[in-house]
Amino acid sequence: MRANHLLRLCVLFVLVGAVTALHYTTNTSLDEFHDIYRRLYYLPIVLGGIWYAIRGGVATSLLISILYAPHVIFQWGHHPATNLEQYLEILLYNAIGLLTGVLSAREQAQSMRYRKTAERLEESYSRLREQADQLLEVEEQLRRADRLSALGELSAGLAHEIRNPLGSIRGTAEILRDGIPADSPHQEFAAILIKEVDRLNQVVQDFLDFARPGKIEAGRVDLNQMVDEVLALSGRMLQKSRTELQVDKASIPCCRGNAEQLKQALLNLVLNAMQAMPDGGILRVTTGQKGNQLFIAVSDSGQGISAEMQNRIFDPFFTTRHEGTGLGLAISGRIVRGHGGRIDVNSEPGQGATFTLSLPCSESME
């Protein structure tokens, strides 16, 4: 801005000085040239008014009047017939300078009003956009609440109608298994029956865990210790699946929450990562802190997740595995949201996936 200001001043002084020099160096007998020179003075006057409003226009016209007046008095004094015209020209210089400055000031004020109006419109648009995003989020929460309400009512009936018969079936299967000789081929069928009953019971349990509103009993949670406990629980499965484990834990403070619920959420993420690598791979678990957020990142080297699937993986019963229930990630998402946190997914097809569990690091839950 300063360089632009200096450049404009230089242009005005050069124009005024050049025209004045032409007046004083040109013989008065060449009156047609002096007529042209007088008109040339209007150029810096108009520029001064446009660039610096009233002050610029008036200051430039006054400067020209001061420089031009001696030329009229001393060099044109022997031509009385032309004095009146030249004095009138000086008055016109000042009138044009004032008029140009006034018009420029009005235009600048109008531009400033337009700019402020545009800024207010931009602010209003930003607020409307934020409010629209909030409405969409509230709408999604309402839809999720409706689904949970329906699941809660249905789960109560399922708990009574399915789990009790499952207990009877399992007890009967155990009795039959105990009555079959150990070397009998039917022993395997009894074991399969018990295993499938347990799997079906786990499906019902997952369904109930997701549908039942969880009560958070807050306590101090050490996320690094929780990572160790979850990895210890899944250690045998990691070995069987030929998965290489990499752990990078930072020194982070404790947070407030329900340790068992958060452990379940993290375990679901670890199991999901292992299932994404059926032929083995690298599982990396990282803890850290960003601002007022603590995070646990679980990364796998599997096939990755498409953008379309990323928008659905936390929906209940959405799964890409034949044996899956589609409730693991949904349960993790519900638990973390209940703690005031969130789970983000970063993945590209063929390049693995990273699930980042973020929680507020303040020890008081809001």
CSV table of N, CA and C in Angstrom, one decimal, residues 98-221:
chain,number,residue,atom,x,y,z
A,98,LEU,N,-12.7,20.1,-6.8
A,98,LEU,CA,-13.6,19.8,-5.8
A,98,LEU,C,-14.7,18.9,-6.2
A,99,LEU,N,-15.3,19.0,-7.4
A,99,LEU,CA,-16.3,18.2,-7.9
A,99,LEU,C,-15.9,16.7,-8.0
A,100,THR,N,-14.7,16.6,-8.6
A,100,THR,CA,-14.1,15.2,-8.8
A,100,THR,C,-13.9,14.5,-7.4
A,101,GLY,N,-13.4,15.3,-6.5
A,101,GLY,CA,-13.2,14.8,-5.1
A,101,GLY,C,-14.5,14.4,-4.5
A,102,VAL,N,-15.5,15.2,-4.6
A,102,VAL,CA,-16.8,14.9,-4.0
A,102,VAL,C,-17.4,13.6,-4.6
A,103,LEU,N,-17.4,13.5,-5.9
A,103,LEU,CA,-17.9,12.3,-6.6
A,103,LEU,C,-17.1,11.1,-6.2
A,104,SER,N,-15.8,11.2,-6.2
A,104,SER,CA,-14.9,10.1,-5.8
A,104,SER,C,-15.2,9.6,-4.3
A,105,ALA,N,-15.4,10.6,-3.4
A,105,ALA,CA,-15.7,10.3,-2.0
A,105,ALA,C,-17.0,9.5,-1.9
A,106,ARG,N,-18.0,10.0,-2.7
A,106,ARG,CA,-19.3,9.3,-2.7
A,106,ARG,C,-19.1,7.8,-3.2
A,107,GLU,N,-18.3,7.7,-4.3
A,107,GLU,CA,-18.1,6.4,-4.8
A,107,GLU,C,-17.4,5.5,-3.9
A,108,GLN,N,-16.4,6.0,-3.2
A,108,GLN,CA,-15.7,5.2,-2.2
A,108,GLN,C,-16.5,4.8,-1.0
A,109,ALA,N,-17.4,5.8,-0.6
A,109,ALA,CA,-18.3,5.5,0.5
A,109,ALA,C,-19.3,4.4,0.1
A,110,GLN,N,-19.8,4.5,-1.2
A,110,GLN,CA,-20.7,3.5,-1.6
A,110,GLN,C,-20.0,2.1,-1.7
A,111,SER,N,-18.8,2.1,-2.2
A,111,SER,CA,-18.0,0.8,-2.3
A,111,SER,C,-17.8,0.2,-0.9
A,112,MET,N,-17.6,1.1,0.1
A,112,MET,CA,-17.4,0.6,1.4
A,112,MET,C,-18.7,0.0,2.0
A,113,ARG,N,-19.8,0.7,1.7
A,113,ARG,CA,-21.1,0.1,2.1
A,113,ARG,C,-21.3,-1.2,1.5
A,114,TYR,N,-21.0,-1.3,0.1
A,114,TYR,CA,-21.2,-2.6,-0.6
A,114,TYR,C,-20.3,-3.7,0.1
A,115,ARG,N,-19.1,-3.3,0.4
A,115,ARG,CA,-18.2,-4.3,1.0
A,115,ARG,C,-18.6,-4.8,2.3
A,116,LYS,N,-19.1,-3.8,3.1
A,116,LYS,CA,-19.6,-4.2,4.5
A,116,LYS,C,-20.9,-5.1,4.3
A,117,THR,N,-21.7,-4.7,3.3
A,117,THR,CA,-22.9,-5.5,3.1
A,117,THR,C,-22.5,-6.9,2.7
A,118,ALA,N,-21.5,-7.0,1.8
A,118,ALA,CA,-21.1,-8.3,1.3
A,118,ALA,C,-20.5,-9.1,2.5
A,119,GLU,N,-19.7,-8.5,3.4
A,119,GLU,CA,-19.2,-9.2,4.5
A,119,GLU,C,-20.3,-9.7,5.5
A,120,ARG,N,-21.3,-8.8,5.7
A,120,ARG,CA,-22.4,-9.2,6.5
A,120,ARG,C,-23.2,-10.4,5.9
A,121,LEU,N,-23.4,-10.4,4.6
A,121,LEU,CA,-24.0,-11.5,3.9
A,121,LEU,C,-23.2,-12.8,4.0
A,122,GLU,N,-21.9,-12.6,3.9
A,122,GLU,CA,-21.0,-13.8,4.0
A,122,GLU,C,-21.1,-14.4,5.4
A,123,GLU,N,-21.1,-13.5,6.4
A,123,GLU,CA,-21.3,-14.0,7.8
A,123,GLU,C,-22.6,-14.6,8.0
A,124,SER,N,-23.7,-14.0,7.4
A,124,SER,CA,-25.0,-14.6,7.6
A,124,SER,C,-25.0,-16.0,6.9
A,125,TYR,N,-24.4,-16.1,5.7
A,125,TYR,CA,-24.3,-17.4,5.0
A,125,TYR,C,-23.6,-18.4,5.8
A,126,SER,N,-22.5,-18.0,6.4
A,126,SER,CA,-21.7,-19.0,7.3
A,126,SER,C,-22.6,-19.4,8.4
A,127,ARG,N,-23.3,-18.5,9.1
A,127,ARG,CA,-24.1,-18.9,10.2
A,127,ARG,C,-25.2,-19.8,9.8
A,128,LEU,N,-25.8,-19.5,8.6
A,128,LEU,CA,-26.9,-20.4,8.1
A,128,LEU,C,-26.4,-21.8,7.8
A,129,ARG,N,-25.2,-21.8,7.2
A,129,ARG,CA,-24.6,-23.1,6.9
A,129,ARG,C,-24.3,-23.9,8.1
A,130,GLU,N,-23.8,-23.2,9.2
A,130,GLU,CA,-23.5,-23.9,10.4
A,130,GLU,C,-24.8,-24.4,11.0
A,131,GLN,N,-25.9,-23.6,11.0
A,131,GLN,CA,-27.1,-24.0,11.5
A,131,GLN,C,-27.7,-25.2,10.7
A,132,ALA,N,-27.5,-25.1,9.4
A,132,ALA,CA,-28.0,-26.2,8.6
A,132,ALA,C,-27.3,-27.5,8.9
A,133,ASP,N,-26.0,-27.4,9.1
A,133,ASP,CA,-25.2,-28.6,9.5
A,133,ASP,C,-25.7,-29.2,10.9
A,134,GLN,N,-25.9,-28.2,11.8
A,134,GLN,CA,-26.4,-28.6,13.1
A,134,GLN,C,-27.8,-29.3,13.0
A,135,LEU,N,-28.7,-28.8,12.1
A,135,LEU,CA,-30.0,-29.4,11.9
A,135,LEU,C,-29.8,-30.8,11.4
A,136,LEU,N,-28.9,-30.9,10.4
A,136,LEU,CA,-28.7,-32.3,9.8
A,136,LEU,C,-28.2,-33.2,10.9
A,137,GLU,N,-27.3,-32.8,11.8
A,137,GLU,CA,-26.8,-33.6,12.8
A,137,GLU,C,-27.8,-34.0,13.8
A,138,VAL,N,-28.7,-33.0,14.2
A,138,VAL,CA,-29.8,-33.3,15.1
A,138,VAL,C,-30.8,-34.3,14.4
A,139,GLU,N,-31.0,-34.1,13.1
A,139,GLU,CA,-31.9,-35.0,12.4
A,139,GLU,C,-31.4,-36.5,12.5
A,140,GLU,N,-30.0,-36.6,12.2
A,140,GLU,CA,-29.4,-37.9,12.3
A,140,GLU,C,-29.5,-38.5,13.7
A,141,GLN,N,-29.3,-37.7,14.7
A,141,GLN,CA,-29.4,-38.2,16.1
A,141,GLN,C,-30.8,-38.6,16.4
A,142,LEU,N,-31.8,-37.9,15.9
A,142,LEU,CA,-33.2,-38.3,16.1
A,142,LEU,C,-33.5,-39.6,15.4
A,143,ARG,N,-33.0,-39.8,14.2
A,143,ARG,CA,-33.2,-41.0,13.5
A,143,ARG,C,-32.6,-42.2,14.2
A,144,ARG,N,-31.3,-41.9,14.7
A,144,ARG,CA,-30.6,-43.0,15.5
A,144,ARG,C,-31.4,-43.3,16.8
A,145,ALA,N,-31.9,-42.2,17.4
A,145,ALA,CA,-32.7,-42.5,18.6
A,145,ALA,C,-34.0,-43.3,18.3
A,146,ASP,N,-34.6,-43.0,17.2
A,146,ASP,CA,-35.8,-43.8,16.8
A,146,ASP,C,-35.4,-45.3,16.6
A,147,ARG,N,-34.3,-45.5,15.9
A,147,ARG,CA,-33.9,-46.9,15.7
A,147,ARG,C,-33.6,-47.6,17.0
A,148,LEU,N,-32.9,-46.9,17.9
A,148,LEU,CA,-32.5,-47.5,19.2
A,148,LEU,C,-33.8,-47.8,20.0
A,149,SER,N,-34.7,-46.9,19.9
A,149,SER,CA,-36.0,-47.1,20.6
A,149,SER,C,-36.7,-48.4,20.1
A,150,ALA,N,-36.7,-48.5,18.8
A,150,ALA,CA,-37.4,-49.7,18.2
A,150,ALA,C,-36.6,-50.9,18.6
A,151,LEU,N,-35.2,-50.8,18.5
A,151,LEU,CA,-34.4,-52.0,18.9
A,151,LEU,C,-34.6,-52.4,20.4
A,152,GLY,N,-34.7,-51.3,21.2
A,152,GLY,CA,-34.9,-51.6,22.6
A,152,GLY,C,-36.1,-52.4,22.9
A,153,GLU,N,-37.2,-52.0,22.3
A,153,GLU,CA,-38.5,-52.7,22.5
A,153,GLU,C,-38.4,-54.2,21.9
A,154,LEU,N,-37.7,-54.3,20.8
A,154,LEU,CA,-37.6,-55.6,20.2
A,154,LEU,C,-36.7,-56.5,21.0
A,155,SER,N,-35.6,-55.9,21.5
A,155,SER,CA,-34.6,-56.7,22.3
A,155,SER,C,-35.2,-57.3,23.5
A,156,ALA,N,-36.1,-56.6,24.2
A,156,ALA,CA,-36.7,-57.2,25.4
A,156,ALA,C,-37.5,-58.5,25.1
A,157,GLY,N,-38.2,-58.5,23.9
A,157,GLY,CA,-38.8,-59.8,23.6
A,157,GLY,C,-37.9,-60.8,23.1
A,158,LEU,N,-36.8,-60.4,22.4
A,158,LEU,CA,-35.8,-61.4,22.0
A,158,LEU,C,-35.1,-62.0,23.2
A,159,ALA,N,-34.8,-61.2,24.2
A,159,ALA,CA,-34.1,-61.7,25.4
A,159,ALA,C,-34.9,-62.9,26.0
A,160,HIS,N,-36.2,-62.7,26.1
A,160,HIS,CA,-37.0,-63.8,26.7
A,160,HIS,C,-37.3,-64.9,25.8
A,161,GLU,N,-37.6,-64.6,24.5
A,161,GLU,CA,-38.0,-65.7,23.6
A,161,GLU,C,-36.9,-66.5,23.0
A,162,ILE,N,-35.6,-66.0,23.0
A,162,ILE,CA,-34.5,-66.7,22.3
A,162,ILE,C,-33.5,-67.2,23.3
A,163,ARG,N,-33.1,-66.4,24.3
A,163,ARG,CA,-32.0,-66.8,25.2
A,163,ARG,C,-32.4,-67.9,26.1
A,164,ASN,N,-33.6,-67.9,26.6
A,164,ASN,CA,-34.0,-69.0,27.5
A,164,ASN,C,-34.0,-70.4,26.7
A,165,PRO,N,-34.6,-70.4,25.5
A,165,PRO,CA,-34.5,-71.7,24.8
A,165,PRO,C,-33.1,-72.1,24.4
A,166,LEU,N,-32.2,-71.0,24.2
A,166,LEU,CA,-30.8,-71.3,23.9
A,166,LEU,C,-30.1,-72.0,25.1
A,167,GLY,N,-30.5,-71.5,26.3
A,167,GLY,CA,-29.9,-72.1,27.4
A,167,GLY,C,-30.3,-73.6,27.6
A,168,SER,N,-31.6,-73.9,27.3
A,168,SER,CA,-32.0,-75.3,27.4
A,168,SER,C,-31.3,-76.1,26.3
A,169,ILE,N,-31.2,-75.6,25.1
A,169,ILE,CA,-30.5,-76.3,24.0
A,169,ILE,C,-29.1,-76.6,24.4
A,170,ARG,N,-28.4,-75.6,24.9
A,170,ARG,CA,-27.0,-75.9,25.3
A,170,ARG,C,-26.9,-76.9,26.4
A,171,GLY,N,-27.7,-76.8,27.4
A,171,GLY,CA,-27.7,-77.8,28.4
A,171,GLY,C,-27.9,-79.2,27.9
A,172,THR,N,-28.9,-79.3,27.0
A,172,THR,CA,-29.2,-80.6,26.5
A,172,THR,C,-28.0,-81.1,25.6
A,173,ALA,N,-27.4,-80.2,24.9
A,173,ALA,CA,-26.3,-80.6,24.0
A,173,ALA,C,-25.1,-81.1,24.9
A,174,GLU,N,-24.9,-80.5,26.0
A,174,GLU,CA,-23.8,-80.9,26.9
A,174,GLU,C,-24.1,-82.3,27.5
A,175,ILE,N,-25.3,-82.5,27.8
A,175,ILE,CA,-25.7,-83.9,28.3
A,175,ILE,C,-25.4,-84.9,27.3
A,176,LEU,N,-25.8,-84.6,26.1
A,176,LEU,CA,-25.6,-85.6,25.0
A,176,LEU,C,-24.1,-85.8,24.7
A,177,ARG,N,-23.4,-84.7,24.8
A,177,ARG,CA,-21.9,-84.8,24.5
A,177,ARG,C,-21.3,-85.7,25.6
A,178,ASP,N,-21.7,-85.5,26.9
A,178,ASP,CA,-21.1,-86.3,27.9
A,178,ASP,C,-21.5,-87.8,27.8
A,179,GLY,N,-22.6,-88.1,27.2
A,179,GLY,CA,-23.0,-89.5,27.0
A,179,GLY,C,-22.4,-90.1,25.8
A,180,ILE,N,-21.7,-89.4,25.0
A,180,ILE,CA,-21.0,-90.0,23.8
A,180,ILE,C,-19.6,-90.3,24.1
A,181,PRO,N,-19.1,-91.5,23.7
A,181,PRO,CA,-17.7,-91.9,24.0
A,181,PRO,C,-16.8,-90.9,23.3
A,182,ALA,N,-15.6,-90.7,23.9
A,182,ALA,CA,-14.7,-89.7,23.4
A,182,ALA,C,-14.2,-90.0,22.0
A,183,ASP,N,-14.1,-91.3,21.7
A,183,ASP,CA,-13.6,-91.7,20.4
A,183,ASP,C,-14.7,-91.9,19.3
A,184,SER,N,-15.9,-91.5,19.7
A,184,SER,CA,-17.0,-91.6,18.7
A,184,SER,C,-17.0,-90.4,17.8
A,185,PRO,N,-17.3,-90.7,16.5
A,185,PRO,CA,-17.4,-89.5,15.5
A,185,PRO,C,-18.5,-88.6,15.8
A,186,HIS,N,-19.5,-89.0,16.6
A,186,HIS,CA,-20.6,-88.1,17.0
A,186,HIS,C,-20.2,-87.1,18.0
A,187,GLN,N,-19.1,-87.3,18.7
A,187,GLN,CA,-18.6,-86.3,19.6
A,187,GLN,C,-18.3,-84.9,19.0
A,188,GLU,N,-17.9,-85.0,17.7
A,188,GLU,CA,-17.6,-83.7,16.9
A,188,GLU,C,-18.9,-83.0,16.7
A,189,PHE,N,-20.0,-83.7,16.4
A,189,PHE,CA,-21.3,-83.0,16.1
A,189,PHE,C,-21.8,-82.3,17.3
A,190,ALA,N,-21.6,-83.0,18.5
A,190,ALA,CA,-22.1,-82.4,19.7
A,190,ALA,C,-21.3,-81.1,20.0
A,191,ALA,N,-20.0,-81.1,19.8
A,191,ALA,CA,-19.2,-79.9,20.0
A,191,ALA,C,-19.6,-78.8,19.0
A,192,ILE,N,-19.9,-79.2,17.8
A,192,ILE,CA,-20.4,-78.2,16.8
A,192,ILE,C,-21.7,-77.5,17.3
A,193,LEU,N,-22.6,-78.4,17.8
A,193,LEU,CA,-23.9,-77.9,18.3
A,193,LEU,C,-23.7,-76.9,19.4
A,194,ILE,N,-22.8,-77.2,20.4
A,194,ILE,CA,-22.6,-76.3,21.5
A,194,ILE,C,-21.9,-75.0,21.0
A,195,LYS,N,-21.0,-75.1,20.0
A,195,LYS,CA,-20.3,-73.9,19.5
A,195,LYS,C,-21.3,-73.0,18.8
A,196,GLU,N,-22.2,-73.6,18.0
A,196,GLU,CA,-23.2,-72.7,17.3
A,196,GLU,C,-24.2,-72.1,18.2
A,197,VAL,N,-24.6,-72.8,19.3
A,197,VAL,CA,-25.5,-72.2,20.2
A,197,VAL,C,-24.8,-71.0,20.9
A,198,ASP,N,-23.5,-71.2,21.2
A,198,ASP,CA,-22.8,-70.1,21.8
A,198,ASP,C,-22.7,-68.9,20.9
A,199,ARG,N,-22.5,-69.2,19.6
A,199,ARG,CA,-22.4,-68.1,18.6
A,199,ARG,C,-23.7,-67.3,18.5
A,200,LEU,N,-24.8,-68.1,18.5
A,200,LEU,CA,-26.1,-67.5,18.4
A,200,LEU,C,-26.4,-66.7,19.7
A,201,ASN,N,-26.0,-67.2,20.8
A,201,ASN,CA,-26.2,-66.4,22.0
A,201,ASN,C,-25.4,-65.1,22.0
A,202,GLN,N,-24.2,-65.2,21.4
A,202,GLN,CA,-23.3,-64.0,21.3
A,202,GLN,C,-24.0,-62.9,20.4
A,203,VAL,N,-24.6,-63.4,19.3
A,203,VAL,CA,-25.3,-62.5,18.4
A,203,VAL,C,-26.4,-61.8,19.2
A,204,VAL,N,-27.2,-62.5,20.0
A,204,VAL,CA,-28.3,-61.9,20.7
A,204,VAL,C,-27.7,-61.0,21.8
A,205,GLN,N,-26.6,-61.3,22.4
A,205,GLN,CA,-26.0,-60.5,23.4
A,205,GLN,C,-25.5,-59.1,22.8
A,206,ASP,N,-24.9,-59.2,21.6
A,206,ASP,CA,-24.4,-58.0,20.8
A,206,ASP,C,-25.6,-57.1,20.5
A,207,PHE,N,-26.7,-57.8,20.1
A,207,PHE,CA,-27.9,-57.0,19.8
A,207,PHE,C,-28.4,-56.3,21.0
A,208,LEU,N,-28.4,-57.0,22.2
A,208,LEU,CA,-28.9,-56.4,23.4
A,208,LEU,C,-28.0,-55.2,23.9
A,209,ASP,N,-26.7,-55.5,23.7
A,209,ASP,CA,-25.7,-54.4,24.1
A,209,ASP,C,-25.9,-53.2,23.3
A,210,PHE,N,-26.2,-53.3,22.0
A,210,PHE,CA,-26.3,-52.1,21.2
A,210,PHE,C,-27.6,-51.4,21.5
A,211,ALA,N,-28.7,-52.2,21.7
A,211,ALA,CA,-30.0,-51.6,21.8
A,211,ALA,C,-30.2,-51.0,23.2
A,212,ARG,N,-29.5,-51.6,24.3
A,212,ARG,CA,-29.8,-51.1,25.6
A,212,ARG,C,-29.0,-49.8,25.9
A,213,PRO,N,-29.7,-48.8,26.3
A,213,PRO,CA,-29.0,-47.5,26.6
A,213,PRO,C,-28.0,-47.7,27.8
A,214,GLY,N,-26.7,-47.4,27.5
A,214,GLY,CA,-25.7,-47.7,28.4
A,214,GLY,C,-25.5,-46.5,29.4
A,215,LYS,N,-25.4,-46.8,30.7
A,215,LYS,CA,-25.2,-45.8,31.7
A,215,LYS,C,-23.7,-45.7,32.0
A,216,ILE,N,-23.2,-44.5,31.9
A,216,ILE,CA,-21.8,-44.3,32.0
A,216,ILE,C,-21.5,-44.0,33.5
A,217,GLU,N,-20.7,-44.8,34.1
A,217,GLU,CA,-20.3,-44.6,35.5
A,217,GLU,C,-18.8,-44.1,35.3
A,218,ALA,N,-18.6,-42.8,35.5
A,218,ALA,CA,-17.3,-42.2,35.1
A,218,ALA,C,-16.3,-42.6,36.2
A,219,GLY,N,-15.1,-42.8,35.7
A,219,GLY,CA,-14.0,-43.0,36.6
A,219,GLY,C,-12.7,-42.7,35.8
A,220,ARG,N,-11.6,-42.7,36.5
A,220,ARG,CA,-10.3,-42.4,35.8
A,220,ARG,C,-9.9,-43.6,34.9
A,221,VAL,N,-9.6,-43.2,33.6
A,221,VAL,CA,-9.3,-44.3,32.6
A,221,VAL,C,-7.9,-43.9,32.1
